[in-house]
C-alpha cells in the first residue's frame, strides 16, 4: 500500500484514495478529518445491491450533504461501546422524502491519528444511547 499525506491533518494515511473514491471529506467539531468512501456507501450503507438497500434515500446528494453536516456539527459524539477506535455522531434530522424527524447515528473508525472513515449509519425514530463514560463532545455542554 502506498502512503499518502493528508495535508489537512498532516498525518500519514495508509490507503490509496482518489477523489472519485470519496463521497465527501470534511472536518468534525474536534478537528478530525472524516471521509465517506464510495465503496462503503455503495456496498454497505445504502447500495441497492449492498447490505442495506432500504437506505436508498442516502444515495440522494441532498441527503448525503445532511450526513456530512451531521459530522461537522453533531449534537453529541460518543465513544463506541464495543470498539475503542470507533465514534458515534448523533443528531436528529428529517431527510428529503421522509415525513418525520429521526435519530441518526453515524459511526466512524479512527484509522490514523485524527483521520476517521465512516463505517456505518443508523436511523431510528426511537434511538436511545447510554452515555455514561462515553461522551467525547456534547453541543449543549459548556
Steps between C-alpha positions, in 0.01 A plus 500: 500500500615850417525757779318827442523816706176664602595866482205609713618302804864456391478126571593196297206305366573141399252470218475607141205736465424691185241775484263266316525250786356750749145618545624774733791609716430739785616608845302431818461730801805341664729569203502143365491439126204274419446333163220296349631259238289423195559127552363518858191691389424273204583162653392544860317816599252562218577308185209346312693170491682549831420419860224759551300581184226651722734798550484591130399853599863557595596478133346844448754784501294722732477222760872425476561867567287466814714203612811713447347787699417265789868405517602867490253598773347209692298529818735252669800281422527183707775239519363173368404247770686210336786648297741753651597641160139565393289809564125561467378838371141561615234741375134523403400582146231467234648372176357607165205275407437415868202631691640484852806588703719205600801443717819441303819326607797513266785273606857581404822312556828677577743340253787743569543781753227755435386317184162322506306299244121465513426129549123489547181698547187448711170684496217434743211704636556352848879515527641464850867498600659453842745784555677417826875532445460527122445870429780651290305808390164649601368804316291598803774490763742787559 
